JSON list of C-alpha atoms in Angstrom, two decimals:
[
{"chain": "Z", "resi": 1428, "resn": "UNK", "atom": "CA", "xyz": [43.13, -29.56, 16.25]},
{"chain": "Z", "resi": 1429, "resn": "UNK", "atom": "CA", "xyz": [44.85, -26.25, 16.77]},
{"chain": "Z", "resi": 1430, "resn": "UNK", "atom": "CA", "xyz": [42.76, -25.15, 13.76]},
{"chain": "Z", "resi": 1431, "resn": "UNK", "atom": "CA", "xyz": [39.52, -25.90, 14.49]},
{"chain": "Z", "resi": 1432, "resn": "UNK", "atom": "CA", "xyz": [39.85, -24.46, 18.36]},
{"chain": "Z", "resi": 1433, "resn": "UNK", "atom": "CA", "xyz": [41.10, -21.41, 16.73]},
{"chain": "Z", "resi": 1434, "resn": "UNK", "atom": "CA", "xyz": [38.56, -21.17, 14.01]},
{"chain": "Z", "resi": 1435, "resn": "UNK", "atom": "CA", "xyz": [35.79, -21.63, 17.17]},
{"chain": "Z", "resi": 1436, "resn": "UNK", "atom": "CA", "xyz": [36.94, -18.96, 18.97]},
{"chain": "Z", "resi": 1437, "resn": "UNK", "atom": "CA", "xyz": [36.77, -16.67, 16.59]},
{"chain": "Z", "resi": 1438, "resn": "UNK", "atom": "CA", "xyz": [32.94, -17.91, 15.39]},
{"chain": "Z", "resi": 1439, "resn": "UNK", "atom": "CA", "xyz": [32.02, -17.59, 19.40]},
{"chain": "Z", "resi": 1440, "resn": "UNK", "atom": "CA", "xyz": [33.66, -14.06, 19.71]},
{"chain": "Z", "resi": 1441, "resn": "UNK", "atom": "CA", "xyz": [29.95, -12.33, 20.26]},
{"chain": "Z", "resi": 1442, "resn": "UNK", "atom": "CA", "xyz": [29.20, -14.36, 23.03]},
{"chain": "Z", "resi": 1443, "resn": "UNK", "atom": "CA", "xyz": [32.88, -14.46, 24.62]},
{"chain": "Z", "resi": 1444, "resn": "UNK", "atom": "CA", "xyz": [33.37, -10.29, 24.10]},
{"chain": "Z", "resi": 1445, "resn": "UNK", "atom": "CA", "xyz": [31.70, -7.16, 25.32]},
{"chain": "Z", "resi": 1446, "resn": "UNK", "atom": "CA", "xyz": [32.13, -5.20, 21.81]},
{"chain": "Z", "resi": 1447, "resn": "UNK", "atom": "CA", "xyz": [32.01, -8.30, 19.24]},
{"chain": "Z", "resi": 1448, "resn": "UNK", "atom": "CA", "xyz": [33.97, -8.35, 16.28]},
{"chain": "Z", "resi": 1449, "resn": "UNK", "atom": "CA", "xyz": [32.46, -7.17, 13.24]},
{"chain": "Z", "resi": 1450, "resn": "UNK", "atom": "CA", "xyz": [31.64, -9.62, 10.27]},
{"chain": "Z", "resi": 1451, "resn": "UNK", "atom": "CA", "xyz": [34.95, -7.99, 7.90]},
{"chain": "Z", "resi": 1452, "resn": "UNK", "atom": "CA", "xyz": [37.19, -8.05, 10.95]},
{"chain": "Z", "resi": 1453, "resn": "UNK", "atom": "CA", "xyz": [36.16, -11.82, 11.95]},
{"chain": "Z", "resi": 1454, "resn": "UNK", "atom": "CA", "xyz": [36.32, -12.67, 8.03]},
{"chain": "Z", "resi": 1455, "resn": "UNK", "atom": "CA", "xyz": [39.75, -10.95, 8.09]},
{"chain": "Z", "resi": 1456, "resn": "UNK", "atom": "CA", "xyz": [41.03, -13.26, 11.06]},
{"chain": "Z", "resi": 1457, "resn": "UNK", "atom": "CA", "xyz": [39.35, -16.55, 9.47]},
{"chain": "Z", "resi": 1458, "resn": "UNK", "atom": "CA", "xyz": [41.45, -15.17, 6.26]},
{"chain": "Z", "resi": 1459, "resn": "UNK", "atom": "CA", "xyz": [44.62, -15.18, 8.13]},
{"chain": "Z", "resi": 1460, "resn": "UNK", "atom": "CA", "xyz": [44.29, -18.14, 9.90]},
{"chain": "Z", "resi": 1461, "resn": "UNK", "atom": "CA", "xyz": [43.37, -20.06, 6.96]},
{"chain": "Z", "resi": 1462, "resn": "UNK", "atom": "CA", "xyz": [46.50, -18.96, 5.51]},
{"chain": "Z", "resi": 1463, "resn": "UNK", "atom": "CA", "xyz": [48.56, -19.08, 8.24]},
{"chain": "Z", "resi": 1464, "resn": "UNK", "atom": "CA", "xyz": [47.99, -23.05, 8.84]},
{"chain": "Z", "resi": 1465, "resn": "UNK", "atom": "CA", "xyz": [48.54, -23.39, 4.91]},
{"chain": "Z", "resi": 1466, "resn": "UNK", "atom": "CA", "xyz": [51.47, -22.42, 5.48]},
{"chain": "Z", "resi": 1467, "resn": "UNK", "atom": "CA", "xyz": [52.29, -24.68, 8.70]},
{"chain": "Z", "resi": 1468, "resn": "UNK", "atom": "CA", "xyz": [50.75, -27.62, 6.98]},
{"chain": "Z", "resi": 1469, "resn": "UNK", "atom": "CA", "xyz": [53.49, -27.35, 3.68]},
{"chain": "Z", "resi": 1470, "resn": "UNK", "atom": "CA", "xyz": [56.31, -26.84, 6.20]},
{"chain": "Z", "resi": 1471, "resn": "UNK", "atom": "CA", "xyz": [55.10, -30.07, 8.16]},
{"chain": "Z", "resi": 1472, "resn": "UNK", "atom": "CA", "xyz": [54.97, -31.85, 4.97]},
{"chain": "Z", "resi": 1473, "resn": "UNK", "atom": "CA", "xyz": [58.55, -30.43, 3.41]},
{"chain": "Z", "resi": 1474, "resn": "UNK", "atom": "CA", "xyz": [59.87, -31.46, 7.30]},
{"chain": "Z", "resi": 1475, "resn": "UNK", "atom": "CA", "xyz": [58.33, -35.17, 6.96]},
{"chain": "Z", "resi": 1476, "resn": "UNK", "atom": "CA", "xyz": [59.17, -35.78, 3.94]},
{"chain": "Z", "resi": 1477, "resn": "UNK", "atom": "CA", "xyz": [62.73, -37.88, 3.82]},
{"chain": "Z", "resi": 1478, "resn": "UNK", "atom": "CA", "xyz": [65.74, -37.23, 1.76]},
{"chain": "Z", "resi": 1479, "resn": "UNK", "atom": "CA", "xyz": [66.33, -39.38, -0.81]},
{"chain": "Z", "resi": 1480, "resn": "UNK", "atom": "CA", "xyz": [69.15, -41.80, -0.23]},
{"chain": "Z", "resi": 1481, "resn": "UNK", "atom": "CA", "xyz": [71.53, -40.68, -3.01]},
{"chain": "Z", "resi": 1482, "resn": "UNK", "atom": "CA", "xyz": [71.49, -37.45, -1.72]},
{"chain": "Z", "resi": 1483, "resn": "UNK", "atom": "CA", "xyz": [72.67, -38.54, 1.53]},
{"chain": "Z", "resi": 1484, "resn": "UNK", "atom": "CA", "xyz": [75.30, -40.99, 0.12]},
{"chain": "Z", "resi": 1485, "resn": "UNK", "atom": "CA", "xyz": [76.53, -38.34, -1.91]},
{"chain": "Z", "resi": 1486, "resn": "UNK", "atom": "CA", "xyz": [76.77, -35.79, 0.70]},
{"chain": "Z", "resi": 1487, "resn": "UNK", "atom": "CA", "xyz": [78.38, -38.41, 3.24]},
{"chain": "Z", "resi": 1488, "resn": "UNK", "atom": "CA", "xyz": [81.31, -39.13, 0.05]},
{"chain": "Z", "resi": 1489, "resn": "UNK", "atom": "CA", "xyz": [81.97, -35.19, -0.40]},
{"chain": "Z", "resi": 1490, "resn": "UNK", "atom": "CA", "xyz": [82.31, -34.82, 3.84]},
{"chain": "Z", "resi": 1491, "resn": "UNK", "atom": "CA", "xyz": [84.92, -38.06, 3.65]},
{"chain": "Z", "resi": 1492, "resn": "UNK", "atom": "CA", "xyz": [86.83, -36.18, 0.67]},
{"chain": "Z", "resi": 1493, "resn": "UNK", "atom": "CA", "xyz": [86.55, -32.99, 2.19]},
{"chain": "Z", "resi": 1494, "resn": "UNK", "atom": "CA", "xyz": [87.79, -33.84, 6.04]},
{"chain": "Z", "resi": 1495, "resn": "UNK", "atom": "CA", "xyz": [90.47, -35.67, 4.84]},
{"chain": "Z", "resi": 1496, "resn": "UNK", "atom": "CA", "xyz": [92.10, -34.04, 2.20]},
{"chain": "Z", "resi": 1497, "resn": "UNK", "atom": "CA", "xyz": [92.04, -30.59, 4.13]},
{"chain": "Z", "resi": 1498, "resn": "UNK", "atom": "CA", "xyz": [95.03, -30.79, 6.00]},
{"chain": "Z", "resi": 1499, "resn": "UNK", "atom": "CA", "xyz": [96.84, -31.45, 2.65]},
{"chain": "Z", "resi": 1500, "resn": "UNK", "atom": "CA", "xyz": [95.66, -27.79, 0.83]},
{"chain": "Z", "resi": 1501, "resn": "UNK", "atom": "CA", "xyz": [97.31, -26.26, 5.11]},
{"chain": "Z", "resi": 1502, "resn": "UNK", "atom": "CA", "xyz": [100.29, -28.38, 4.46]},
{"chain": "Z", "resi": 1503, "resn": "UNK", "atom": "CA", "xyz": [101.79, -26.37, 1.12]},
{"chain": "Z", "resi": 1504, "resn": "UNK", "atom": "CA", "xyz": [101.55, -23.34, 3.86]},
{"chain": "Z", "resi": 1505, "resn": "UNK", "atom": "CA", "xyz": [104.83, -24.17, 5.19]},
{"chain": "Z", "resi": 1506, "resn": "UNK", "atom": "CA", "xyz": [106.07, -20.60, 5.28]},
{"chain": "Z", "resi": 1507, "resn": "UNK", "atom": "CA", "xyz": [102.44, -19.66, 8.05]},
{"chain": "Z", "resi": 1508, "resn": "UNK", "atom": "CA", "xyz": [103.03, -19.80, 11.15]},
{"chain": "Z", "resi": 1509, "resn": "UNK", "atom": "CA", "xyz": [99.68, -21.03, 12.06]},
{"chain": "Z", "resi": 1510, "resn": "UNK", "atom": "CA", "xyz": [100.16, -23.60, 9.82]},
{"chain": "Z", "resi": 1511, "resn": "UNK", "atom": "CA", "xyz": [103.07, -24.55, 10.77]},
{"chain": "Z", "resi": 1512, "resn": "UNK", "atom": "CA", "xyz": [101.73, -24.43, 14.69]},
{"chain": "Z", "resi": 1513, "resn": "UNK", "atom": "CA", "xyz": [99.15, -26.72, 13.69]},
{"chain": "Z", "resi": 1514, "resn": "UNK", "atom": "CA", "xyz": [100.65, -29.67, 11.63]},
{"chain": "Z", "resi": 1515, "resn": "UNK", "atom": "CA", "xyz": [103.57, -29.81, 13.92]}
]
């Protein structure tokens, strides 16, 4: 929708303007435009696309391993004080 109310004002600039585009300049915006929504359309497809449910699994088992064997690597600091301020 964006698109096409874009792509119409730019096709309607000789009536809408004083000094109308010229034809490279218009061609030059259509050009970017076209490209520009290209690029909006593949990031609206890579954002709606969903994440394949191993992936998740596997990233939910690393977070579980990860948050609770932490505080086990901080405990062999025994001899840091902030260490030692925080396990105690």
């Amino acid at each position: 929708r964006v698109n096409y109310m874009l792509m119409k004002s730019i096709h309607t600039n000789k009536q809408r303007l004083k000094d109308p585009l010229p034809t490279y300049a218009e061609m030059k915006m259509l050009g970017s435009l076209y490209s520009f929504m290209g690029g909006f359309y593949g990031m609206e497809t890579f954002i709606t696309t969903p994440v394949p449910f191993p992936l998740v699994q596997m990233a939910r088992t690393f977070l579980f391993l990860y948050v609770f064997t932490t505080p086990f690597v901080f405990l062999s600091f025994e001899d840091s004080v902030i260490a030692h301020c925080i396990f105690t």
